[in-house]
Coordinates of C-alpha atoms in Angstrom, one line a residue:
G1 CA 103.4 70.6 136.6
V2 CA 106.2 68.7 135.6
A3 CA 109.0 66.7 137.6
C4 CA 111.7 65.3 136.6
G5 CA 114.2 62.1 137.8
A6 CA 117.2 60.7 136.7
H7 CA 116.0 59.4 133.7
H8 CA 111.8 59.9 133.5
T9 CA 110.1 62.7 133.2
I10 CA 106.3 63.1 135.2
A11 CA 103.8 65.6 134.1
W12 CA 100.5 66.3 135.3
A13 CA 97.4 68.6 134.7
A14 CA 96.4 71.2 137.4
A15 CA 92.4 70.3 136.9
A16 CA 91.7 67.0 138.8
G17 CA 90.9 64.5 136.0
G18 CA 93.3 66.2 133.6
G19 CA 95.6 62.9 133.6
V20 CA 99.2 62.1 134.8
F21 CA 101.8 61.2 132.6
S22 CA 105.5 59.5 132.4
W23 CA 108.0 58.9 129.7
G24 CA 111.6 58.0 130.2
R25 CA 113.5 54.8 131.6
G26 CA 111.2 52.0 133.1
A27 CA 113.3 50.4 135.0
F28 CA 112.2 49.7 138.7
G29 CA 108.5 50.8 137.5
A30 CA 109.6 54.1 137.8
L31 CA 107.1 55.4 135.0
G32 CA 103.9 53.5 137.2
H33 CA 102.6 51.7 133.9
G34 CA 102.8 48.3 135.7
D35 CA 106.4 47.2 133.8
C36 CA 109.5 48.0 133.6
V37 CA 109.2 48.9 129.9
D38 CA 111.1 52.3 128.6
R39 CA 108.6 54.8 127.2
P40 CA 109.5 57.4 124.2
S41 CA 106.3 60.0 124.4
P42 CA 104.1 60.3 127.3
L43 CA 101.7 57.8 128.6
A44 CA 98.8 58.3 131.2
I45 CA 99.4 56.7 134.4
E46 CA 95.9 54.6 134.6
K47 CA 96.1 54.4 138.4
L48 CA 95.9 58.2 138.8
A49 CA 93.3 58.9 135.8
S50 CA 90.9 60.5 138.2
T51 CA 93.8 62.3 141.0
A52 CA 93.9 65.7 141.6
V53 CA 97.4 66.3 142.2
S54 CA 99.1 68.6 144.5
S55 CA 102.5 67.8 144.2
I56 CA 104.6 65.2 142.5
A57 CA 108.1 64.3 142.6
C58 CA 111.0 62.2 141.2
G59 CA 113.9 60.6 142.9
A60 CA 116.5 58.5 140.8
A61 CA 114.1 55.7 140.1
H62 CA 110.9 56.5 142.3
S63 CA 108.2 58.7 142.2
V64 CA 106.1 60.0 144.8
C65 CA 102.7 61.6 144.6
A66 CA 100.2 63.8 146.8
N67 CA 96.6 64.2 146.2
R68 CA 94.6 67.2 147.2
Q69 CA 93.5 65.2 149.7
G70 CA 97.1 64.8 151.5
T71 CA 97.3 61.1 150.6
V72 CA 100.5 60.0 149.3
F73 CA 101.2 57.3 146.5
S74 CA 104.3 55.9 145.5
W75 CA 106.2 53.8 142.9
G76 CA 109.5 52.4 141.5
H77 CA 112.6 51.3 143.0
G78 CA 111.9 50.5 146.8
G79 CA 115.5 50.2 148.1
S80 CA 116.2 51.1 151.4
G81 CA 112.6 52.0 152.2
R82 CA 112.1 54.9 149.8
L83 CA 108.5 54.3 149.0
G84 CA 107.4 54.3 152.6
L85 CA 106.1 50.7 152.0
P86 CA 106.6 47.8 154.4
E87 CA 106.1 45.1 151.3
L88 CA 107.9 45.4 147.7
E89 CA 106.9 43.3 144.4
E90 CA 109.6 40.9 143.1
V91 CA 110.7 43.4 140.5
P92 CA 114.7 43.9 139.6
G93 CA 115.7 45.5 143.0
G94 CA 112.3 45.6 144.7
G95 CA 109.7 48.1 144.4
R96 CA 106.3 48.9 143.1
L97 CA 105.0 49.0 139.5
V98 CA 102.1 51.3 139.7
P99 CA 101.2 53.6 142.5
T100 CA 100.5 52.3 145.7
L101 CA 99.0 54.1 149.0
V102 CA 101.1 54.9 151.7
S103 CA 99.7 54.9 154.8
G104 CA 102.2 55.9 157.3
V105 CA 101.7 59.7 156.5
A106 CA 98.9 62.1 155.9
G107 CA 97.9 65.7 155.5
V108 CA 100.7 65.8 152.9
Y109 CA 100.7 68.7 150.6
V110 CA 104.2 68.8 148.5
V111 CA 106.5 66.0 148.3
A112 CA 109.9 65.7 147.4
C113 CA 112.8 63.2 146.3
G114 CA 116.0 62.7 146.8
G115 CA 118.4 60.0 145.2
A116 CA 116.9 57.2 147.4
F117 CA 114.9 58.7 150.1
T118 CA 111.9 60.5 150.3
V119 CA 110.5 63.7 152.0
C120 CA 106.6 64.6 152.7
M121 CA 105.7 68.4 154.2
T122 CA 102.1 68.7 155.2
T123 CA 99.8 71.6 155.4
L124 CA 100.6 72.1 159.0
G125 CA 104.4 72.8 157.8
A126 CA 106.2 69.6 159.5
L127 CA 108.2 67.4 157.5
W128 CA 108.5 63.8 157.3
A129 CA 110.8 61.5 155.6
F130 CA 111.7 57.6 154.9
G131 CA 114.2 55.9 153.0
S132 CA 117.9 55.7 153.3
D133 CA 119.6 57.8 155.8
A134 CA 123.3 56.8 154.8
Q135 CA 123.9 60.1 154.2
G136 CA 122.1 61.8 157.0
C137 CA 119.5 62.8 154.5
L138 CA 116.7 61.9 156.8
G139 CA 117.5 65.0 159.0
R140 CA 117.1 62.6 162.5
R141 CA 119.6 63.7 165.3
V142 CA 120.8 60.2 165.3
R143 CA 121.7 59.1 162.1
G144 CA 120.6 55.6 161.5
E145 CA 120.1 53.2 158.6
G146 CA 116.9 54.7 157.8
G147 CA 113.9 52.2 156.6
W148 CA 110.3 52.3 155.2
Q149 CA 108.8 53.8 158.0
P150 CA 108.1 57.7 157.8
E151 CA 109.7 59.7 160.9
C152 CA 109.6 63.5 161.5
V153 CA 112.6 65.3 160.3
D154 CA 114.1 66.5 163.7
L155 CA 113.5 70.5 163.4
P156 CA 112.7 73.0 166.4
P157 CA 109.5 73.5 167.7
G158 CA 107.4 75.9 166.3
T159 CA 109.3 75.7 163.2
A160 CA 106.4 75.5 159.9
I161 CA 108.5 74.7 156.4
V162 CA 106.4 76.5 153.4
S163 CA 109.1 74.5 151.0
V164 CA 111.1 71.4 150.7
T165 CA 113.5 70.1 148.1
C166 CA 116.0 67.4 147.5
G167 CA 119.0 67.0 145.8
P168 CA 120.8 63.4 145.6
A169 CA 121.9 63.2 148.8
H170 CA 120.8 66.5 150.8
C171 CA 117.7 68.5 152.0
A172 CA 117.3 71.8 152.1
A173 CA 113.7 73.6 153.3
L174 CA 112.4 77.2 154.1
S175 CA 110.4 78.1 157.0
H176 CA 107.2 80.6 157.2
K177 CA 109.9 83.2 158.3
G178 CA 112.5 82.8 155.6
E179 CA 115.0 80.6 157.4
L180 CA 116.9 78.2 155.4
W181 CA 117.7 74.7 157.3
T182 CA 119.2 72.1 155.4
W183 CA 120.9 68.9 156.2
G184 CA 122.5 65.5 154.4
V185 CA 125.8 65.7 152.4
Y186 CA 127.1 66.5 149.6
P187 CA 128.3 63.3 147.6
G188 CA 131.8 63.1 146.9
C189 CA 133.1 66.3 149.4
P190 CA 135.5 65.2 152.1
L191 CA 133.3 66.3 154.8
S192 CA 134.2 63.8 157.4
A193 CA 138.0 65.6 157.5
A194 CA 136.2 68.8 157.9
P195 CA 137.4 70.2 161.8
A196 CA 133.9 70.7 163.9
D197 CA 134.4 74.6 164.1
S198 CA 134.6 75.3 160.4
G199 CA 131.0 76.1 159.6
L200 CA 131.2 72.9 157.3
L201 CA 127.8 71.0 156.7
L202 CA 128.3 67.6 158.5
P203 CA 126.6 64.7 157.8
G204 CA 124.4 62.6 160.2
S205 CA 123.2 65.5 162.5
A206 CA 119.8 67.4 162.6
P207 CA 118.9 70.1 160.3
V208 CA 121.3 73.3 160.5
C209 CA 119.8 76.6 160.1
L210 CA 122.0 78.4 157.8
P211 CA 122.2 82.4 157.8
L212 CA 120.7 84.7 155.1
P213 CA 121.2 88.2 154.3
E214 CA 117.2 88.4 154.3
P215 CA 114.7 85.7 153.8
G216 CA 114.3 83.4 151.4
V217 CA 111.5 82.5 149.4
Q218 CA 112.4 79.6 147.0
V219 CA 115.1 77.3 147.3
A220 CA 116.6 74.7 144.6
C221 CA 119.2 71.8 145.4
G222 CA 121.7 70.8 142.9
G223 CA 123.9 67.7 143.4
T224 CA 126.6 69.5 145.0
F225 CA 125.1 72.8 145.6
T226 CA 122.1 74.9 147.0
L227 CA 120.0 78.1 145.8
V228 CA 118.4 80.3 147.5
L229 CA 116.0 83.0 146.0
T230 CA 115.4 86.1 148.3
A231 CA 112.8 88.1 149.1
S232 CA 114.9 91.2 147.4
G233 CA 115.4 88.8 144.3
N234 CA 119.2 88.1 144.9
V235 CA 120.3 84.5 144.7
L236 CA 122.5 82.5 147.2
Q237 CA 124.7 80.2 146.3
S238 CA 126.4 77.5 148.4
G239 CA 128.6 74.6 147.1
G240 CA 129.2 74.0 143.4
T241 CA 132.7 72.8 142.5
A242 CA 132.7 68.6 142.5
D243 CA 135.6 68.2 144.1
A244 CA 134.9 71.2 147.2
V245 CA 133.3 71.2 151.0
T246 CA 130.5 73.5 151.0
K247 CA 130.6 76.6 153.4
L248 CA 127.2 77.1 155.1
T249 CA 127.5 81.1 154.2
P250 CA 126.1 81.3 150.7
C251 CA 127.1 84.2 148.7
A252 CA 124.7 86.7 146.7
V253 CA 125.0 86.8 142.9
R254 CA 123.1 89.8 142.0
P255 CA 121.3 90.4 138.2
G256 CA 123.9 92.4 136.5
D257 CA 127.0 91.2 138.3
G258 CA 130.0 90.0 135.6
P259 CA 132.2 87.2 135.7
K260 CA 134.3 86.7 138.9
A261 CA 137.1 84.1 138.3
L262 CA 138.3 82.1 141.2
T263 CA 141.0 80.1 142.6
A264 CA 141.0 76.8 143.6
T265 CA 141.5 78.2 147.4
E266 CA 138.3 80.1 146.6
K267 CA 136.2 77.6 145.0
F268 CA 137.3 75.1 148.0
L269 CA 136.5 77.5 150.6
A270 CA 133.3 79.2 148.9
K271 CA 134.1 82.6 150.3
P272 CA 130.5 84.5 151.3
D273 CA 132.0 87.6 149.3
Q274 CA 132.3 86.3 145.9
A275 CA 130.0 84.7 143.9
A276 CA 130.7 80.8 143.7
F277 CA 129.2 80.8 139.9
R278 CA 129.3 83.6 137.3
Q279 CA 125.8 84.5 135.8
L280 CA 125.1 86.1 132.5
T281 CA 125.2 90.2 132.6
L282 CA 121.5 90.8 133.0
P283 CA 120.4 94.4 131.3
D284 CA 118.2 96.6 134.1
H285 CA 115.0 96.2 132.0
V286 CA 115.0 92.6 132.6
G287 CA 114.2 92.8 136.5
R288 CA 114.5 90.6 139.0
V289 CA 115.0 86.9 139.2
R290 CA 111.4 85.2 139.9
L291 CA 112.2 81.7 139.5
L292 CA 115.3 79.3 140.0
A293 CA 115.6 75.4 139.4
A294 CA 118.5 72.7 139.6
G295 CA 119.5 69.9 138.4
E296 CA 122.6 67.4 139.5
Q297 CA 125.0 70.1 137.6
H298 CA 123.5 73.0 136.3
A299 CA 121.0 75.7 137.1
V300 CA 118.3 77.6 135.6
L301 CA 117.2 81.4 137.0
C302 CA 114.4 82.7 135.2
T303 CA 114.0 86.5 135.4
H304 CA 110.2 88.5 134.8
A305 CA 109.9 91.4 132.8
E306 CA 107.6 92.1 129.5
M307 CA 108.9 88.6 128.6
G308 CA 110.5 86.2 130.6
R309 CA 114.2 85.6 129.9
L310 CA 115.8 82.0 131.2
H311 CA 119.7 82.4 132.2
V312 CA 121.7 79.4 133.1
P313 CA 124.8 80.3 135.8
P314 CA 127.9 77.3 135.0
I315 CA 127.8 75.4 138.0
Y316 CA 130.7 73.6 136.8
G317 CA 133.6 74.6 134.7
P318 CA 133.6 78.0 132.3
A319 CA 130.8 80.1 131.2
R320 CA 129.0 79.1 128.1
P321 CA 126.5 81.5 126.7

């Protein structure tokens, strides 16, 4: 597997003992090598040499790993409690230079990192979060300052999560029923000025269930947008412009759809019957979208046919081939 943060990357082998490797910017100890040195090429993380990895995630300057026994380790920048550790080393900004056991959670199958917070998904479908709650990223009904102690995300009883992902300041999760739950805010958006009945994502509340036309099977968070892949291969998007408030109702983008130019008002509202981003026209034989991924300001869709193809929808600005 591979995980990317703002300035660093971690890759690991599927087999136990296959190794975990990191490279990129080493500030705050984000690479896990016991120092803050930048690494231009992959280097094995010694503390994880014999670890059978289940999931790894990277934040802006911190990293988190879950092994197949459900144990969680974290390292890097520890500000706002994003590592889930009560004590930090005396490194610039406070943090940990090597992977360190997080004792407050167990039975974790998947980890996800935002800019300054972490979310852990257990094998039973529960979510635990720790770190900064300045923008409602921890999914608690009453927003606070956050902290290092993991607390359960406030989801309705009986909701089992099967997938979770984080943007810099918001989260999205899919339930076993294919429901989409989201919380947090998009940085730079005037959310505080939105009327309560506008259907806009408001900060500091418990997760909100967004209506989908059909069950979701994958979800990805970008900097100011969320993408959902549905069971039939449709791609749904919410958000996508740096200066826009995000409408809760996602809009469908089907393979083969042509470009749709939006006015400034339409971009602001992200109307559900119009595409908030353009997608390259796909020939019928290419097949439907199978995988999707999102960076802070871009996204990649992968289709599956005889040969996989990548398509890059322009979340910001005009399309480029």
